[in-house]
Amino acid sequence: TVVDTTECLEITGGFDASMKNLEGNYSVKLIKNNSVIEDQNLKVKKGFKFTLRKNMFYTIKVEKEGFIPRLFSISTKLSNKVEMEELFKFYFETNLISSDLYHHFDDDDMDFPIALISYNKKCDCFQYDEKYTEDMMTRIINRLLFGS
């Protein structure tokens, strides 16, 4: 069986309002099979954009000096029944935690993606797993506030 790997998803993003006073550059890496396949070095006010292929697993890593990198996991697995007239689009905003706070966290917390993004046939769109992200954010906040 030949796996369809045509382009299927345009993913764009940038920093949210909490990061608006940032200066300088940041980098966004698109990773597949543990290899960086695309690397964008951007001004902090500028967003990034990647076009992803069907039936793959990707990681997007957002990095800025002085901050803990943030990971996003994306699955572009689509059933052959999904009709595509144009690329799906997914946009997200993120923020970063100062690396001064790194000692508050288990390495595991920082190595896991903050969001899992995949196709949802109910809406015929790509979405993130809200429960997973909420659980991760709760763990991060609890570690910051309570050290537990």
PDB file of C-alpha atoms in Angstrom:
ATOM      1  CA  THR A   1       0.000   0.000   0.000  1.00  0.00           C
ATOM      2  CA  VAL A   2       1.311   3.430  -0.904  1.00  0.00           C
ATOM      3  CA  VAL A   3       0.819   5.934   1.890  1.00  0.00           C
ATOM      4  CA  ASP A   4      -0.533   9.296   0.777  1.00  0.00           C
ATOM      5  CA  THR A   5       1.884  11.993   1.941  1.00  0.00           C
ATOM      6  CA  THR A   6       0.528  14.968   0.025  1.00  0.00           C
ATOM      7  CA  GLU A   7       0.476  18.320   1.777  1.00  0.00           C
ATOM      8  CA  CYS A   8      -2.561  18.584   4.045  1.00  0.00           C
ATOM      9  CA  LEU A   9      -2.064  21.114   6.822  1.00  0.00           C
ATOM     10  CA  GLU A  10      -0.838  24.660   7.058  1.00  0.00           C
ATOM     11  CA  ILE A  11       0.100  25.332  10.655  1.00  0.00           C
ATOM     12  CA  THR A  12       0.827  28.866  11.784  1.00  0.00           C
ATOM     13  CA  GLY A  13       1.489  30.418  15.138  1.00  0.00           C
ATOM     14  CA  GLY A  14       3.255  32.956  17.244  1.00  0.00           C
ATOM     15  CA  PHE A  15       3.488  34.364  20.740  1.00  0.00           C
ATOM     16  CA  ASP A  16       0.407  35.367  22.715  1.00  0.00           C
ATOM     17  CA  ALA A  17      -0.218  38.764  24.341  1.00  0.00           C
ATOM     18  CA  SER A  18       1.678  37.784  27.509  1.00  0.00           C
ATOM     19  CA  MET A  19       4.893  37.817  25.443  1.00  0.00           C
ATOM     20  CA  LYS A  20       4.316  41.161  23.678  1.00  0.00           C
ATOM     21  CA  ASN A  21       7.206  42.931  25.443  1.00  0.00           C
ATOM     22  CA  LEU A  22       9.755  40.398  24.198  1.00  0.00           C
ATOM     23  CA  GLU A  23      12.624  41.642  22.066  1.00  0.00           C
ATOM     24  CA  GLY A  24      14.942  39.926  19.636  1.00  0.00           C
ATOM     25  CA  ASN A  25      14.515  36.654  17.795  1.00  0.00           C
ATOM     26  CA  TYR A  26      13.218  33.185  18.471  1.00  0.00           C
ATOM     27  CA  SER A  27      13.493  29.961  16.556  1.00  0.00           C
ATOM     28  CA  VAL A  28      10.891  27.438  15.535  1.00  0.00           C
ATOM     29  CA  LYS A  29      11.963  23.978  14.466  1.00  0.00           C
ATOM     30  CA  LEU A  30       9.859  21.477  12.561  1.00  0.00           C
ATOM     31  CA  ILE A  31      10.963  17.988  13.581  1.00  0.00           C
ATOM     32  CA  LYS A  32      10.127  14.638  11.985  1.00  0.00           C
ATOM     33  CA  ASN A  33      11.713  11.315  13.012  1.00  0.00           C
ATOM     34  CA  ASN A  34      13.913  13.157  15.536  1.00  0.00           C
ATOM     35  CA  SER A  35      15.485  15.281  12.774  1.00  0.00           C
ATOM     36  CA  VAL A  36      14.986  18.993  12.208  1.00  0.00           C
ATOM     37  CA  ILE A  37      13.555  19.300   8.700  1.00  0.00           C
ATOM     38  CA  GLU A  38      12.902  23.031   8.772  1.00  0.00           C
ATOM     39  CA  ASP A  39      14.207  25.789  11.044  1.00  0.00           C
ATOM     40  CA  GLN A  40      12.855  29.350  11.081  1.00  0.00           C
ATOM     41  CA  ASN A  41      14.628  32.160  12.917  1.00  0.00           C
ATOM     42  CA  LEU A  42      12.149  35.007  13.387  1.00  0.00           C
ATOM     43  CA  LYS A  43      11.646  38.334  15.125  1.00  0.00           C
ATOM     44  CA  VAL A  44       9.452  37.780  18.197  1.00  0.00           C
ATOM     45  CA  LYS A  45       6.605  39.850  16.707  1.00  0.00           C
ATOM     46  CA  LYS A  46       6.516  37.657  13.586  1.00  0.00           C
ATOM     47  CA  GLY A  47       4.621  34.378  13.368  1.00  0.00           C
ATOM     48  CA  PHE A  48       5.794  31.115  11.843  1.00  0.00           C
ATOM     49  CA  LYS A  49       4.259  28.902   9.182  1.00  0.00           C
ATOM     50  CA  PHE A  50       4.864  25.287   8.155  1.00  0.00           C
ATOM     51  CA  THR A  51       3.108  23.111   5.614  1.00  0.00           C
ATOM     52  CA  LEU A  52       2.793  19.506   6.777  1.00  0.00           C
ATOM     53  CA  ARG A  53       2.258  16.320   4.817  1.00  0.00           C
ATOM     54  CA  LYS A  54      -0.428  13.689   5.418  1.00  0.00           C
ATOM     55  CA  ASN A  55       0.059  10.611   7.592  1.00  0.00           C
ATOM     56  CA  MET A  56       3.104  11.856   9.477  1.00  0.00           C
ATOM     57  CA  PHE A  57       4.027  12.726  13.042  1.00  0.00           C
ATOM     58  CA  TYR A  58       5.711  16.053  13.627  1.00  0.00           C
ATOM     59  CA  THR A  59       6.967  18.074  16.557  1.00  0.00           C
ATOM     60  CA  ILE A  60       7.223  21.846  16.566  1.00  0.00           C
ATOM     61  CA  LYS A  61       9.779  23.233  19.016  1.00  0.00           C
ATOM     62  CA  VAL A  62       9.595  26.929  19.923  1.00  0.00           C
ATOM     63  CA  GLU A  63      12.835  28.230  21.443  1.00  0.00           C
ATOM     64  CA  LYS A  64      14.088  31.570  22.689  1.00  0.00           C
ATOM     65  CA  GLU A  65      17.234  32.306  24.640  1.00  0.00           C
ATOM     66  CA  GLY A  66      16.456  32.651  28.344  1.00  0.00           C
ATOM     67  CA  PHE A  67      13.296  30.535  28.111  1.00  0.00           C
ATOM     68  CA  ILE A  68      12.359  26.873  28.421  1.00  0.00           C
ATOM     69  CA  PRO A  69      11.600  25.467  24.932  1.00  0.00           C
ATOM     70  CA  ARG A  70       7.998  24.490  24.261  1.00  0.00           C
ATOM     71  CA  LEU A  71       6.945  21.429  22.233  1.00  0.00           C
ATOM     72  CA  PHE A  72       3.820  20.765  20.186  1.00  0.00           C
ATOM     73  CA  SER A  73       3.057  17.327  18.774  1.00  0.00           C
ATOM     74  CA  ILE A  74       1.111  17.043  15.521  1.00  0.00           C
ATOM     75  CA  SER A  75      -0.324  13.963  13.874  1.00  0.00           C
ATOM     76  CA  THR A  76      -1.457  14.419  10.280  1.00  0.00           C
ATOM     77  CA  LYS A  77      -2.941  10.945  10.064  1.00  0.00           C
ATOM     78  CA  LEU A  78      -6.023  11.186   7.855  1.00  0.00           C
ATOM     79  CA  SER A  79      -8.402   8.532   6.664  1.00  0.00           C
ATOM     80  CA  ASN A  80      -8.520   8.108   2.882  1.00  0.00           C
ATOM     81  CA  LYS A  81     -12.185   9.105   3.143  1.00  0.00           C
ATOM     82  CA  VAL A  82     -11.286  12.680   4.111  1.00  0.00           C
ATOM     83  CA  GLU A  83     -11.977  14.927   1.136  1.00  0.00           C
ATOM     84  CA  MET A  84      -9.482  17.724   0.767  1.00  0.00           C
ATOM     85  CA  GLU A  85     -10.344  20.632  -1.460  1.00  0.00           C
ATOM     86  CA  GLU A  86      -7.679  22.810   0.124  1.00  0.00           C
ATOM     87  CA  LEU A  87      -5.146  22.608   2.945  1.00  0.00           C
ATOM     88  CA  PHE A  88      -6.499  22.386   6.460  1.00  0.00           C
ATOM     89  CA  LYS A  89      -5.397  25.335   8.570  1.00  0.00           C
ATOM     90  CA  PHE A  90      -4.474  25.401  12.246  1.00  0.00           C
ATOM     91  CA  TYR A  91      -3.338  28.469  14.182  1.00  0.00           C
ATOM     92  CA  PHE A  92      -2.122  28.701  17.749  1.00  0.00           C
ATOM     93  CA  GLU A  93      -0.489  31.182  20.077  1.00  0.00           C
ATOM     94  CA  THR A  94       1.886  30.226  22.826  1.00  0.00           C
ATOM     95  CA  ASN A  95       4.077  31.667  25.527  1.00  0.00           C
ATOM     96  CA  LEU A  96       7.308  30.548  27.135  1.00  0.00           C
ATOM     97  CA  ILE A  97       8.423  30.172  30.740  1.00  0.00           C
ATOM     98  CA  SER A  98      11.638  31.862  31.849  1.00  0.00           C
ATOM     99  CA  SER A  99      14.526  29.416  32.213  1.00  0.00           C
ATOM    100  CA  ASP A 100      15.112  30.957  35.672  1.00  0.00           C
ATOM    101  CA  LEU A 101      12.129  28.838  36.753  1.00  0.00           C
ATOM    102  CA  TYR A 102      13.483  25.575  35.294  1.00  0.00           C
ATOM    103  CA  HIS A 103      14.510  24.235  38.718  1.00  0.00           C
ATOM    104  CA  HIS A 104      10.803  24.088  39.674  1.00  0.00           C
ATOM    105  CA  PHE A 105      10.099  21.363  37.125  1.00  0.00           C
ATOM    106  CA  ASP A 106      10.814  17.725  36.537  1.00  0.00           C
ATOM    107  CA  ASP A 107      12.677  17.288  33.280  1.00  0.00           C
ATOM    108  CA  ASP A 108       9.775  15.063  32.215  1.00  0.00           C
ATOM    109  CA  ASP A 109       7.315  17.948  32.438  1.00  0.00           C
ATOM    110  CA  MET A 110       9.459  20.011  30.112  1.00  0.00           C
ATOM    111  CA  ASP A 111      10.153  17.157  27.681  1.00  0.00           C
ATOM    112  CA  PHE A 112       6.475  16.455  27.010  1.00  0.00           C
ATOM    113  CA  PRO A 113       4.597  18.465  24.392  1.00  0.00           C
ATOM    114  CA  ILE A 114       2.239  21.104  25.769  1.00  0.00           C
ATOM    115  CA  ALA A 115      -0.317  20.213  23.076  1.00  0.00           C
ATOM    116  CA  LEU A 116      -1.291  17.223  20.938  1.00  0.00           C
ATOM    117  CA  ILE A 117      -2.789  18.350  17.647  1.00  0.00           C
ATOM    118  CA  SER A 118      -4.620  15.975  15.315  1.00  0.00           C
ATOM    119  CA  TYR A 119      -7.503  15.660  12.880  1.00  0.00           C
ATOM    120  CA  ASN A 120     -11.010  15.485  14.347  1.00  0.00           C
ATOM    121  CA  LYS A 121     -13.570  14.089  11.941  1.00  0.00           C
ATOM    122  CA  LYS A 122     -16.519  15.560  13.893  1.00  0.00           C
ATOM    123  CA  CYS A 123     -15.541  19.082  12.885  1.00  0.00           C
ATOM    124  CA  ASP A 124     -13.525  18.053   9.798  1.00  0.00           C
ATOM    125  CA  CYS A 125     -10.650  20.118  11.181  1.00  0.00           C
ATOM    126  CA  PHE A 126      -7.434  19.885  13.158  1.00  0.00           C
ATOM    127  CA  GLN A 127      -7.777  20.497  16.897  1.00  0.00           C
ATOM    128  CA  TYR A 128      -5.676  20.140  19.989  1.00  0.00           C
ATOM    129  CA  ASP A 129      -6.538  17.728  22.785  1.00  0.00           C
ATOM    130  CA  GLU A 130      -7.916  20.225  25.308  1.00  0.00           C
ATOM    131  CA  LYS A 131      -7.910  17.785  28.233  1.00  0.00           C
ATOM    132  CA  TYR A 132      -4.248  16.858  27.686  1.00  0.00           C
ATOM    133  CA  THR A 133      -3.163  20.534  27.444  1.00  0.00           C
ATOM    134  CA  GLU A 134      -5.250  21.477  30.477  1.00  0.00           C
ATOM    135  CA  ASP A 135      -3.663  18.654  32.516  1.00  0.00           C
ATOM    136  CA  MET A 136      -0.155  19.713  31.412  1.00  0.00           C
ATOM    137  CA  MET A 137      -0.815  23.386  32.227  1.00  0.00           C
ATOM    138  CA  THR A 138      -2.252  22.440  35.633  1.00  0.00           C
ATOM    139  CA  ARG A 139       0.885  20.410  36.411  1.00  0.00           C
ATOM    140  CA  ILE A 140       3.138  23.289  35.326  1.00  0.00           C
ATOM    141  CA  ILE A 141       1.180  25.880  37.345  1.00  0.00           C
ATOM    142  CA  ASN A 142       1.055  23.647  40.420  1.00  0.00           C
ATOM    143  CA  ARG A 143       4.821  23.139  40.238  1.00  0.00           C
ATOM    144  CA  LEU A 144       5.364  26.891  39.971  1.00  0.00           C
ATOM    145  CA  LEU A 145       2.942  27.808  42.752  1.00  0.00           C
ATOM    146  CA  PHE A 146       3.295  24.908  45.131  1.00  0.00           C
ATOM    147  CA  GLY A 147       6.448  23.067  44.066  1.00  0.00           C
ATOM    148  CA  SER A 148       4.449  19.843  43.771  1.00  0.00           C
TER     149      SER A 148
END
